[in-house]
Short mmCIF file of C-alpha atoms and ligand atoms in Angstrom, two decimals:
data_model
loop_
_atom_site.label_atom_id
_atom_site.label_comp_id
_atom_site.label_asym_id
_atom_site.label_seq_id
_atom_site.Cartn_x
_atom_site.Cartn_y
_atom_site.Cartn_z
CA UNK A 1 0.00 0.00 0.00
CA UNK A 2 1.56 2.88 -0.94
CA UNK A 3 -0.37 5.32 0.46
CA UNK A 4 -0.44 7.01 3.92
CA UNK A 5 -3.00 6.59 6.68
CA UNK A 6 -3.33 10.37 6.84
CA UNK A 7 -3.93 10.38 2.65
CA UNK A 8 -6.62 7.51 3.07
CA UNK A 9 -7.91 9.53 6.42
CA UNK A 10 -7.90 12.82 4.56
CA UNK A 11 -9.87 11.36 1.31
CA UNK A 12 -12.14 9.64 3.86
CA UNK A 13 -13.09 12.62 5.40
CA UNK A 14 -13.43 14.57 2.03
CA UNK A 15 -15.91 12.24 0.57
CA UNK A 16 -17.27 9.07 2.20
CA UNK A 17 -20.41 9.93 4.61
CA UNK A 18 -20.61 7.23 7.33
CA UNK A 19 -23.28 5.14 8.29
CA UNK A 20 -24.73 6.51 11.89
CA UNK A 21 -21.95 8.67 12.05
CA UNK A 22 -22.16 12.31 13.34
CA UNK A 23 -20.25 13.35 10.01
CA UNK A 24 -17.91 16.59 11.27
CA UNK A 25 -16.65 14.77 14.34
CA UNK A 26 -15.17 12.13 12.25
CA UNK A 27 -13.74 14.41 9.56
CA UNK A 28 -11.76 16.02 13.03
CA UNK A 29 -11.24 12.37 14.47
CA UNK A 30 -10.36 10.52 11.40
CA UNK A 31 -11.09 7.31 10.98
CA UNK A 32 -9.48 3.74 11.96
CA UNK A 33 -8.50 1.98 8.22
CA UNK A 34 -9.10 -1.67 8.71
CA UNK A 35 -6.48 -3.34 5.96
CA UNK A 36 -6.53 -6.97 6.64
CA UNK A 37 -8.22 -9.78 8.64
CA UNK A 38 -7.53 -13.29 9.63
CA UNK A 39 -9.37 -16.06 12.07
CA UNK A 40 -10.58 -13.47 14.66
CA UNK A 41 -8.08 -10.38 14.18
CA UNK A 42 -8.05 -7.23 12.13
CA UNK A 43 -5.27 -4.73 11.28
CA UNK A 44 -5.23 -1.34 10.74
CA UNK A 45 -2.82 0.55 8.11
CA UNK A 46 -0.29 1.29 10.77
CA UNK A 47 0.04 -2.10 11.22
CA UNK A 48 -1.65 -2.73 14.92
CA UNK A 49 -3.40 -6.24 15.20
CA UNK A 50 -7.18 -6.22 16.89
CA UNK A 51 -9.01 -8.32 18.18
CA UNK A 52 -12.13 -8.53 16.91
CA UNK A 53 -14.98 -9.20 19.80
CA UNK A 54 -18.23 -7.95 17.25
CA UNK A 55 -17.39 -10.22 14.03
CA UNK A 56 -17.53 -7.23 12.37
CA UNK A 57 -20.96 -6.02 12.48
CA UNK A 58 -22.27 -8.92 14.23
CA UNK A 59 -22.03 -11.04 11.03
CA UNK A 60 -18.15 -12.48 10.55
CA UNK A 61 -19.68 -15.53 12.01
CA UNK A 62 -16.95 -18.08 10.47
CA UNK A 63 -14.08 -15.65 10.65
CA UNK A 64 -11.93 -14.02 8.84
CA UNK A 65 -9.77 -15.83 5.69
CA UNK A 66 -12.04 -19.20 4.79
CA UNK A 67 -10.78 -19.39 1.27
CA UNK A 68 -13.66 -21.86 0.82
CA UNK A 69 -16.08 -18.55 0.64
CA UNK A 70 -13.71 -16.95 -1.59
CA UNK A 71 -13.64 -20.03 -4.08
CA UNK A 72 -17.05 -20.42 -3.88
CA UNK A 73 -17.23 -16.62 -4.99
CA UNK A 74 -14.79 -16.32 -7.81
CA UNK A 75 -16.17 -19.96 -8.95
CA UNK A 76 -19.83 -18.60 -9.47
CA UNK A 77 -18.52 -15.12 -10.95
CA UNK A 78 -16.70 -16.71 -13.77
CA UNK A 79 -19.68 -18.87 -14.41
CA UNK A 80 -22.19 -16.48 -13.94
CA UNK A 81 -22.18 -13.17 -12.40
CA UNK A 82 -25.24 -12.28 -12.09
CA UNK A 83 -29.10 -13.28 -13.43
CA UNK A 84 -32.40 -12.45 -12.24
CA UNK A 85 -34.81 -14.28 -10.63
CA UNK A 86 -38.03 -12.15 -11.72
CA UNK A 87 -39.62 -13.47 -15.04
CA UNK A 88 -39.46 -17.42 -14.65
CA UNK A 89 -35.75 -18.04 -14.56
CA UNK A 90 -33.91 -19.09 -11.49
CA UNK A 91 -29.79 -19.46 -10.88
CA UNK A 92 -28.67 -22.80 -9.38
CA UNK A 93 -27.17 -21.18 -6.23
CA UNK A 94 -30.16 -19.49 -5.34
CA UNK A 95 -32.25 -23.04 -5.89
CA UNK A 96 -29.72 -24.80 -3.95
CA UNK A 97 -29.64 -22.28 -1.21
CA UNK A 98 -33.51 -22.18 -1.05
CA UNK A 99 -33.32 -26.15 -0.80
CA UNK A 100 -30.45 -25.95 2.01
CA UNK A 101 -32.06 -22.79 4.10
CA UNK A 102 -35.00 -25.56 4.06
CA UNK A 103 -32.98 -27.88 5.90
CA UNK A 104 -31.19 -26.17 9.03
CA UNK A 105 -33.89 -23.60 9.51
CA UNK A 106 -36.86 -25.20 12.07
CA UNK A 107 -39.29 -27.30 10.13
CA UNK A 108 -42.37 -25.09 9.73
CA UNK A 109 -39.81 -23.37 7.02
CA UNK A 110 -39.92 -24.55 3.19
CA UNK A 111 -39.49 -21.48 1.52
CA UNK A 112 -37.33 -18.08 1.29
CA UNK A 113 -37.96 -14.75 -0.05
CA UNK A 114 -34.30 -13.49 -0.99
CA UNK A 115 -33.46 -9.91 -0.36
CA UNK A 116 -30.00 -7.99 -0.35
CA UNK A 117 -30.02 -7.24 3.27
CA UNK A 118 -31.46 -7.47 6.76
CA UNK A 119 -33.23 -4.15 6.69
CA UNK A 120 -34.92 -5.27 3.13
CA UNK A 121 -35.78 -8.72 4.52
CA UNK A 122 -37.69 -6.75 7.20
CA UNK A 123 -39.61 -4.19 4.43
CA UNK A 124 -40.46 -7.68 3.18
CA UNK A 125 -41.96 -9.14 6.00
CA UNK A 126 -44.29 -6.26 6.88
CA UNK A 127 -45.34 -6.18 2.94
CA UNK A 128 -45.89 -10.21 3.48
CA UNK A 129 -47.78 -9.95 6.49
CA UNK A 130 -50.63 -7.29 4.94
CA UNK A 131 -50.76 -9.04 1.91
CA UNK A 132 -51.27 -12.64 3.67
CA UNK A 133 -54.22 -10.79 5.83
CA UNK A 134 -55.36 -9.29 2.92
CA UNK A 135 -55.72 -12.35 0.92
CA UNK A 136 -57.20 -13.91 4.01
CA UNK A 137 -60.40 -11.17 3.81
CA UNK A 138 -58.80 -9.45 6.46
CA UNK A 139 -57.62 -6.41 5.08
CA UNK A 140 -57.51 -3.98 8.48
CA UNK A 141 -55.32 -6.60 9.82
CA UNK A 142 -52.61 -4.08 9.47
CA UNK A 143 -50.79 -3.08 12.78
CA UNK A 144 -47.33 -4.81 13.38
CA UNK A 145 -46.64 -4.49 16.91
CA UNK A 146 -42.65 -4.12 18.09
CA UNK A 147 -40.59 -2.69 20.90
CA UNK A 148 -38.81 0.17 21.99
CA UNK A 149 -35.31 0.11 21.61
CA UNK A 150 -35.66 -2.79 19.26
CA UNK A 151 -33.18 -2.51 15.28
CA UNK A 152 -34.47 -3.93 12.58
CA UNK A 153 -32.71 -2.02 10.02
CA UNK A 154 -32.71 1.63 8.43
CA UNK A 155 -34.90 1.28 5.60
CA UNK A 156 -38.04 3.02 5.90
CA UNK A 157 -39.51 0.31 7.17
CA UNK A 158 -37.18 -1.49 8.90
CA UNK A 159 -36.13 1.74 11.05
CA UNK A 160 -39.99 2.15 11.72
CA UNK A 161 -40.10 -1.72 13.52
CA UNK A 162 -37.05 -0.47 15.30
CA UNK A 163 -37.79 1.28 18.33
CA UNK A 164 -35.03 3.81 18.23
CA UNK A 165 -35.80 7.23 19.04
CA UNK A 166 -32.99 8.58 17.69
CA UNK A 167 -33.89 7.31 14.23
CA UNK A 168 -38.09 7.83 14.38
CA UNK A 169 -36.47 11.43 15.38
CA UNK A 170 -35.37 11.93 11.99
CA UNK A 171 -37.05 11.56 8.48
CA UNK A 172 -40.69 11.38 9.55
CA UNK A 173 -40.59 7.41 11.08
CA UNK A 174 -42.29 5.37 11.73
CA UNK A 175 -44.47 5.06 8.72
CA UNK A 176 -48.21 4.24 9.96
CA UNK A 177 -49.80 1.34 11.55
CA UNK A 178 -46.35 0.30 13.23
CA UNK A 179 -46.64 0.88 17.16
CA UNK A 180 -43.99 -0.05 20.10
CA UNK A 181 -44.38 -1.88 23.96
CA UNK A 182 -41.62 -2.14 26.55
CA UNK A 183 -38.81 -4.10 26.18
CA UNK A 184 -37.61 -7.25 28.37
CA UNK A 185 -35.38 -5.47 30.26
CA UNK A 186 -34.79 -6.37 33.83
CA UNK A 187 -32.63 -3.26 34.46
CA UNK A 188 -34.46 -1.03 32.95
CA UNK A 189 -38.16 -2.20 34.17
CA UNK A 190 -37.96 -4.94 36.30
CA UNK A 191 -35.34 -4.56 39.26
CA UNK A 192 -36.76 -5.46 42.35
CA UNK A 193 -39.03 -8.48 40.91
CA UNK A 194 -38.27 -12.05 39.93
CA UNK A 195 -36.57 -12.40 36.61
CA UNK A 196 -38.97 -14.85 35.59
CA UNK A 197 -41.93 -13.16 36.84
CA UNK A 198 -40.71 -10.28 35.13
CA UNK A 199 -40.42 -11.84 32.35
CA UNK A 200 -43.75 -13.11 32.08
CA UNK A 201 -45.37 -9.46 33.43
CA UNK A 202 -43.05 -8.33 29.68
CA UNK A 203 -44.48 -10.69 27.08
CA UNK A 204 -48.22 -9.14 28.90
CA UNK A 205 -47.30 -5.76 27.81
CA UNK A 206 -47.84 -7.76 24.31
CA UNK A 207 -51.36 -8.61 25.17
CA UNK A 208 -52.38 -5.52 26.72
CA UNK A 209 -51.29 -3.40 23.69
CA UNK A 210 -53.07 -6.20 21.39
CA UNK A 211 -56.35 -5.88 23.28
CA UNK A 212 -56.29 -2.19 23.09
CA UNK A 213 -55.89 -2.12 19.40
CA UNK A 214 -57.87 -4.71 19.00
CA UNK A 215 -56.66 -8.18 18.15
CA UNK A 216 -58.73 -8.26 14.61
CA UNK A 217 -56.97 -5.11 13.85
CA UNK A 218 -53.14 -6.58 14.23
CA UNK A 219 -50.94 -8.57 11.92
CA UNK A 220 -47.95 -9.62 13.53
CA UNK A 221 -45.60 -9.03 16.25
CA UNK A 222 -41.68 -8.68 15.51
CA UNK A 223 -39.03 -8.86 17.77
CA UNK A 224 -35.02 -10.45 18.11
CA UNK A 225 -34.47 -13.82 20.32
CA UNK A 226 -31.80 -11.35 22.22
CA UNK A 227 -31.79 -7.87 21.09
CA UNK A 228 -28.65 -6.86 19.52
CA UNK A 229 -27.59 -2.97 19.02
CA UNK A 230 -30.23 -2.71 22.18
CA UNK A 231 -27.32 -3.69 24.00
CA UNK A 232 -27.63 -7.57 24.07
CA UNK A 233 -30.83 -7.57 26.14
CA UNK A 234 -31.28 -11.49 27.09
CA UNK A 235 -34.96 -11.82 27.95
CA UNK A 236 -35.83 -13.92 30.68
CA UNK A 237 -36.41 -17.99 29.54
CA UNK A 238 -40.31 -17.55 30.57
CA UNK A 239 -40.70 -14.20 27.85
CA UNK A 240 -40.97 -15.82 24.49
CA UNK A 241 -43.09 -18.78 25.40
CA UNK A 242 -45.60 -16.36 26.63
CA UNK A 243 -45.26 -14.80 24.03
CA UNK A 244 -46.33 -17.48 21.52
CA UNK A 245 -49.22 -17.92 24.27
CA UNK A 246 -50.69 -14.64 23.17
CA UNK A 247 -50.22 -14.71 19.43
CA UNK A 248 -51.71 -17.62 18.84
CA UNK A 249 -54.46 -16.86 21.49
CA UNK A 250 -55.09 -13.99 19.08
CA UNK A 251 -54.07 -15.66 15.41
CA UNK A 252 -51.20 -13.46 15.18
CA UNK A 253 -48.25 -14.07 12.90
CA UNK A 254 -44.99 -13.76 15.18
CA UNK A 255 -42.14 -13.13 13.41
CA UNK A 256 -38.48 -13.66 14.60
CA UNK A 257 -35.96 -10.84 13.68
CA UNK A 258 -32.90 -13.68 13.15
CA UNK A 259 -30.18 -11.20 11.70
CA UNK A 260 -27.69 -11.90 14.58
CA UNK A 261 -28.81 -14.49 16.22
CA UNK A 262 -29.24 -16.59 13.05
CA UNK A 263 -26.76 -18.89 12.16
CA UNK A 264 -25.06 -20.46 15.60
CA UNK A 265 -24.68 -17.16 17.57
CA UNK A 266 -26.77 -18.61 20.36
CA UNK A 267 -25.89 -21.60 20.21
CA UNK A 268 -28.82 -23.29 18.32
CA UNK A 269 -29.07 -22.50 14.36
CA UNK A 270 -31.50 -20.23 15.19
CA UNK A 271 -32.34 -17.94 18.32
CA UNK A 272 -36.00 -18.98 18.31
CA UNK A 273 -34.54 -22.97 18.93
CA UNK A 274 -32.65 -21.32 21.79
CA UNK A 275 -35.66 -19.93 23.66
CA UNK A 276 -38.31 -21.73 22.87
CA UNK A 277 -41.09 -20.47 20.18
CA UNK A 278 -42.21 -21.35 16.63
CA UNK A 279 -42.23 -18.32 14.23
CA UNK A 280 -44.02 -17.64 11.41
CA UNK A 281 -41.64 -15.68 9.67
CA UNK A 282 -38.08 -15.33 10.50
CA UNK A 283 -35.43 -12.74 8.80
CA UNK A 284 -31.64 -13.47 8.61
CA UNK A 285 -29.37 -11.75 7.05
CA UNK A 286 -25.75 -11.22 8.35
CA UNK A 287 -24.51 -14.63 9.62
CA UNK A 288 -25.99 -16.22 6.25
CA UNK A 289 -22.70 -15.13 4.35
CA UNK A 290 -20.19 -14.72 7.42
CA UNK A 291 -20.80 -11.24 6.36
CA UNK A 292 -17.99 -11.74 2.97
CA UNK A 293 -20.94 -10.55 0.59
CA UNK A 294 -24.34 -8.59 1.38
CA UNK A 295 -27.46 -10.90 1.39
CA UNK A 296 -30.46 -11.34 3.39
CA UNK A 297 -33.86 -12.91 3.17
CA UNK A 298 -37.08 -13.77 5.00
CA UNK A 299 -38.10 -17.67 5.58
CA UNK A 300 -41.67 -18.08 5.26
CA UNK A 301 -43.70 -20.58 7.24
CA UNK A 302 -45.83 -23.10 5.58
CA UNK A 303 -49.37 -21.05 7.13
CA UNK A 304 -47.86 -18.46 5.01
CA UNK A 305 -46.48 -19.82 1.96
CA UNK A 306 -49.98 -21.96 1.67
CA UNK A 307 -51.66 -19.09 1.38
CA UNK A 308 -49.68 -16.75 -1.02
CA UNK A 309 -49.00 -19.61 -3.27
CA UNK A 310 -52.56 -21.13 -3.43
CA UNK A 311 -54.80 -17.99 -3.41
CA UNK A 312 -52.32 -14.95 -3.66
CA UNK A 313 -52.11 -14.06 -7.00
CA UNK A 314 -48.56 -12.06 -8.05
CA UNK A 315 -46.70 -10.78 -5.08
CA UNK A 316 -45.96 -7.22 -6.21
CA UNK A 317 -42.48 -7.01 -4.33
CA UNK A 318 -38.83 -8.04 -5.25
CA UNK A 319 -35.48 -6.93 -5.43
CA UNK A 320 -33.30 -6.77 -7.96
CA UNK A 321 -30.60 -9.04 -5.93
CA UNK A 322 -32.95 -11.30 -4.79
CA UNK A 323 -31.37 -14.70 -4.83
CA UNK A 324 -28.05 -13.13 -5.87
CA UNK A 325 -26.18 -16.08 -7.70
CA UNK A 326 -22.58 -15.35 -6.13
CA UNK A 327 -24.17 -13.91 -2.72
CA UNK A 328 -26.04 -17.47 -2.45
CA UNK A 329 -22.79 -19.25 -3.73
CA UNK A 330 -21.02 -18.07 -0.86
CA UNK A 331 -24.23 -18.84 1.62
CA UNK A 332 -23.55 -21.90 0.51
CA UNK A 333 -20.00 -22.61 0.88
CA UNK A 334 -20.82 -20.78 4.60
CA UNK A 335 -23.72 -23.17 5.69
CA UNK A 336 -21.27 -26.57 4.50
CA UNK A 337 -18.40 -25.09 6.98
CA UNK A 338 -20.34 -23.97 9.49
CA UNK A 339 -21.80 -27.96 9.62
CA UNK A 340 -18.60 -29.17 8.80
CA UNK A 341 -17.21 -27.75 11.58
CA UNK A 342 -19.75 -28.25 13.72
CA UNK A 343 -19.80 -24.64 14.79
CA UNK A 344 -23.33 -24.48 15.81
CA UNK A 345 -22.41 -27.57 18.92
CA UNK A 346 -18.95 -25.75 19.29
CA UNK A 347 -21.17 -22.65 20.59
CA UNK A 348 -23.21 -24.59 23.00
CA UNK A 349 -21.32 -26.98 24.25
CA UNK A 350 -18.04 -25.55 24.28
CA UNK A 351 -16.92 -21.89 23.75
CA UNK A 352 -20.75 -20.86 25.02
CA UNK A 353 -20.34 -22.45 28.47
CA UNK A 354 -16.69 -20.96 28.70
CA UNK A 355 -17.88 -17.42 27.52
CA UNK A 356 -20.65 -17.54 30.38
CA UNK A 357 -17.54 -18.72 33.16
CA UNK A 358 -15.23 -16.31 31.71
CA UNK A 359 -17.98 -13.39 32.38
CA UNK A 360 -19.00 -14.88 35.59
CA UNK A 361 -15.15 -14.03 36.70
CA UNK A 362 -15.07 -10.76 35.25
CA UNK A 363 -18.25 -10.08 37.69
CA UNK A 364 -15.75 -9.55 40.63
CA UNK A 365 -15.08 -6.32 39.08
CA UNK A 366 -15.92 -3.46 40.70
CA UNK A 367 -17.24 -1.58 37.58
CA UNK A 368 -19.37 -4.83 36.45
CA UNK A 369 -23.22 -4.97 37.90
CA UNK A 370 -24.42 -7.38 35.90
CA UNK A 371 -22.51 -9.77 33.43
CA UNK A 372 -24.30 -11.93 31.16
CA UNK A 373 -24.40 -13.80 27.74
CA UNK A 374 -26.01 -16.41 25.49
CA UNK A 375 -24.18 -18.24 23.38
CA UNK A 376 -21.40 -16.13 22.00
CA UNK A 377 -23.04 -12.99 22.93
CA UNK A 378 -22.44 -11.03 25.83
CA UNK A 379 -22.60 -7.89 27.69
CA UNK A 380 -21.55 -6.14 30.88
CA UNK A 381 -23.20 -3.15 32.77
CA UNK A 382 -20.67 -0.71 33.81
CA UNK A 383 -22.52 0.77 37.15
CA UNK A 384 -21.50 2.83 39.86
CA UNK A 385 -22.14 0.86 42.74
CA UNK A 386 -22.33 -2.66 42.32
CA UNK A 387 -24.92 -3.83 44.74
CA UNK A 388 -27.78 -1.34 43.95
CA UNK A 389 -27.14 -1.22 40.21
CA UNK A 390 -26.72 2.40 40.20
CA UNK A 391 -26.06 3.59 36.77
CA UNK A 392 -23.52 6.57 36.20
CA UNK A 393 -24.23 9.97 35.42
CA UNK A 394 -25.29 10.18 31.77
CA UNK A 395 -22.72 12.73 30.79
CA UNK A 396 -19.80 10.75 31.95
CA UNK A 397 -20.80 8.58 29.08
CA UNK A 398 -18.86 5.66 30.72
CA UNK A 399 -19.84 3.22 27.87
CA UNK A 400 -17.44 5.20 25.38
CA UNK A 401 -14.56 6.06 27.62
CA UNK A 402 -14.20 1.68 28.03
CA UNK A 403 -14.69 1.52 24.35
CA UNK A 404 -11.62 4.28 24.01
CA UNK A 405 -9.91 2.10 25.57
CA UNK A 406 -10.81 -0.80 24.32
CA UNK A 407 -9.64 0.64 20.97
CA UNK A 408 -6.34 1.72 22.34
CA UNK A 409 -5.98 -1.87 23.60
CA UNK A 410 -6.55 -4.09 20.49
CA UNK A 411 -9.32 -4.91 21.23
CA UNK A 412 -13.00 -4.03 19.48
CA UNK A 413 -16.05 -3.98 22.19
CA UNK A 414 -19.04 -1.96 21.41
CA UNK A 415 -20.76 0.30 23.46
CA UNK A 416 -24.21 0.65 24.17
CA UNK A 417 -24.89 3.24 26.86
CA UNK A 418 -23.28 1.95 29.60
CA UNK A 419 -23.50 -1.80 28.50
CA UNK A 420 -20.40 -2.92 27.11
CA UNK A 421 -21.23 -5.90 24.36
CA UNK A 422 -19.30 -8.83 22.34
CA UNK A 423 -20.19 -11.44 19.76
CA UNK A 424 -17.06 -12.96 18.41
CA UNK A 425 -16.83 -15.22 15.55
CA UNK A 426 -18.01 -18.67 16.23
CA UNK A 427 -14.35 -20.14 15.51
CA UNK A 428 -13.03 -18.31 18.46
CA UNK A 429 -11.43 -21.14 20.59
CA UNK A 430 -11.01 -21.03 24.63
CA UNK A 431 -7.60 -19.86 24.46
CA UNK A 432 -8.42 -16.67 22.60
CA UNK A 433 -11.35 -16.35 25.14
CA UNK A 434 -9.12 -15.96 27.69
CA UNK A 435 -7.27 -13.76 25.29
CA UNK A 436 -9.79 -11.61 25.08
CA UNK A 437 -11.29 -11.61 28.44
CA UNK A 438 -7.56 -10.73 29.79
CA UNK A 439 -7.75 -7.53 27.31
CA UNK A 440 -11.40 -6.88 28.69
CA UNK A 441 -9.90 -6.65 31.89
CA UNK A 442 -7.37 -4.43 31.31
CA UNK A 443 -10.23 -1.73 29.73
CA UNK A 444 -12.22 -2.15 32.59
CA UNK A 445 -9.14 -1.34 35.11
CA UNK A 446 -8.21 1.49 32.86
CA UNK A 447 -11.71 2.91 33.09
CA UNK A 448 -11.75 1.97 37.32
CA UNK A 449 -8.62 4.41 36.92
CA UNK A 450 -10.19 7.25 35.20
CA UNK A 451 -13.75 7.28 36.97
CA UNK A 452 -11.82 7.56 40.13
CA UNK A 453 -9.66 10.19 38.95
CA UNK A 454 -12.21 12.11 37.72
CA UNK A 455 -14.57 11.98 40.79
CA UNK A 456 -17.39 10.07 38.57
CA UNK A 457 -17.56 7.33 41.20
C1 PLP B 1 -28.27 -5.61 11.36
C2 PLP B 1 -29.68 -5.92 11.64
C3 PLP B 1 -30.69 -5.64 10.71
C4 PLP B 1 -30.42 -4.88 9.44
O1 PLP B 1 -29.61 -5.57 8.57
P1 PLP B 1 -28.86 -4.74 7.39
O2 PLP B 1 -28.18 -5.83 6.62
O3 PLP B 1 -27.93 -3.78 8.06
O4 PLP B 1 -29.89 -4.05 6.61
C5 PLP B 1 -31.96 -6.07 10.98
N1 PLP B 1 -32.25 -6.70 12.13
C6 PLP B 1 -31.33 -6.97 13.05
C7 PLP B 1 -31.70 -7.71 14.29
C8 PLP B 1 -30.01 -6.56 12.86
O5 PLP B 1 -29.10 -6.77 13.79
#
């Protein structure tokens, strides 16, 4: 490479606008160029080696370097680049995929709608959930119920299920007939009572907000198995099964928002195996690919599919990438490792379990409140004083100074308010755990340092 990190920072700043990025801070900041990648690390162009606890954006779940992905792409390019799926042809990836997707998904699943991304799967489902009510005869079925602090994506719709303020703040969102309940959050809504109890009291809020709609006026409820950006909120085991309860007490669809939690990340194939419930309709997207090339889809349950294939008439939606020959090429070669080696069993019975210890011993620290995961997800709650939870002042914005020095450190942690959040690849073994729960460590101390220092304690 023969230019400088200051050229590539400079021509970054000049004209590449960032996704959720505050656009002027940056340009002052500059930002990090990631070069290369291998197994679990990253490097930047000065050369400094990272650990990389997110997988990217949730989605490297194989890791970095499987030249089996890369074959499978350059393979289906110099066959075929690209063809359409839209006026009665098909490409053989997108076929086999279909066929495969059928296979490790639960069995209510035969059939996929393809899309490029997770936030298009999810303007697909709330187009397939109208339409299916509308072919039913019940055309007002048209509310789709979510929750607060919820992503789904940042398409119009897809930012509307979300239930971030921050994006219904900006660009008139949500768009209509989309309306939000409480999330399962113990912190947030539930200290003081039983986790389980709370848990159920949650999945009510579903009920409650069904009953004042009116159940003959609602579609479908979306939500994530854990929620992701949220800040890997892990409901409590007794949420989703109530859940299910009410939607089939009142016929509605329930949809599962798969996108991270797809593909092995909590330690099932899918997240809905992990706790418990049978959806309707599940989006993936992310873990699908490993994250090497953009795709995304929406598996449709047989109660659907019957109906839009035997009475539905032309489905007036698509995308131009649907069923993307190379993009399903390399879901392909992805799905064969991930069985091949066995990553889905080498989340839950191995590196899951030793996550889970490895956060149980970071507990002892005297920034941690609450430590948790679920498979290879997990998050820690930076609070003030351990035994009553208390959170610190907003302004000290304790999330981001860890994550400063997380990024100091080697080491890539996100930040979510003042939960601190991983999801490594799946590969990651038990050595590179402790690897990365030693560099964890290290942040946290370094943040101990400062909050005392500064008097935010
Ligand atoms: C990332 C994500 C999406 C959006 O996927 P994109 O590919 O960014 O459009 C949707 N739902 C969940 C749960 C996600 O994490």
């Amino acid at each position: 490479m023969t230019r400088t990190t200051a050229s590539w920072q400079a021509a970054d700043s000049a004209h590449f606008l960032h996704p959720f990025t505050d656009f002027q801070s940056l340009a002052k900041k500059g930002s990090r160029i990631i070069t290369k990648a291998d197994n679990i690390y990253l490097w930047d162009s000065d050369g400094h080696k990272i650990l990389d606890a997110m997988s990217g954006l949730w989605c490297v779940n194989v890791g970095y370097g499987q030249q089996a992905l890369v074959d499978a792409a350059a393979k289906q390019m110099t066959e075929l680049p690209f063809y359409n799926a839209f006026f009665q042809t098909a490409t053989t990836p997108a076929i086999e995929l279909a066929e495969v997707l059928a296979e490790v998904t639960p069995p209510q699943f035969n059939h996929v709608f393809f899309s490029g991304s997770g936030s298009e799967g999810n303007d697909t489902v709330v187009r397939m959930v109208r339409r299916y009510w509308d072919v039913l005869g019940q055309p007002q079925r048209q509310v789709i119920i979510s929750r607060h602090n919820a992503y789904h994506g940042s398409t119009m719709a897809g930012a509307s299920l979300g239930g971030m303020s921050g994006m219904h703040a900006q660009g008139g969102l949500p768009i209509p007939n989309i309306t939000h309940i409480d999330q399962p959050y113990w912190v947030e809504h539930g200290q003081g009572m039983d986790k389980e109890a709370f848990g159920l009291k949650a999945a009510r809020w579903l009920e409650e907000r069904i009953l004042a709609i009116g159940a003959d006026k609602v579609a479908a409820f979306i939500g994530e198995p854990v929620q992701g950006a949220g800040g890997v909120i892990i409901p409590p085991a007794s949420y989703w099964p109530e859940i299910q309860r009410i939607c089939d007490r009142y016929d509605i669809l329930l949809v599962s928002d798969e996108v991270i939690c797809g593909f092995g990340r909590t330690g099932h194939w899918f997240g809905c195996e992990t706790f418990g419930f049978k959806p309707d309709l599940m989006t993936f997207a992310k873990g699908v690919t490993s994250g090497y090339v953009p795709l995304g889809g929406v598996m449709v349950g047989d109660r659907i599919a019957k109906v839009l294939i035997e009475q539905g008439g032309e489905f007036e939606h698509g995308y131009t990438y649907s069923g993307h020959p190379v993009a399903c090429a390399v879901a392909l070669a992805n799905i064969k490792l991930i069985r091949e080696q066995h990553l889905v069993e080498h989340v839950h019975d191995d590196v899951g379990p030793y996550l889970a210890q490895a956060f149980e011993a970071l507990s002892d620290h005297p920034l941690v409140g609450i430590a948790e995961t679920c498979g290879l997800m997990g998050a820690l709650l930076l609070v003030k004083d351990k035994a009553k939870l208390t959170p610190f002042d907003a302004e000290v914005g304790i999330g981001m100074v860890c994550r400063g020095h997380c990024f100091a450190n080697g080491l890539i942690m996100r930040a979510v308010g003042p939960r601190m959040i991983i999801a490594p690849p799946l590969v990651i073994t038990r050595a590179q755990i402790d690897e990365m729960t030693a560099l964890i460590r290290r942040c946290l101390d370094l943040t101990l340092a400062d909050a005392r220092r500064e008097g935010w304690l």
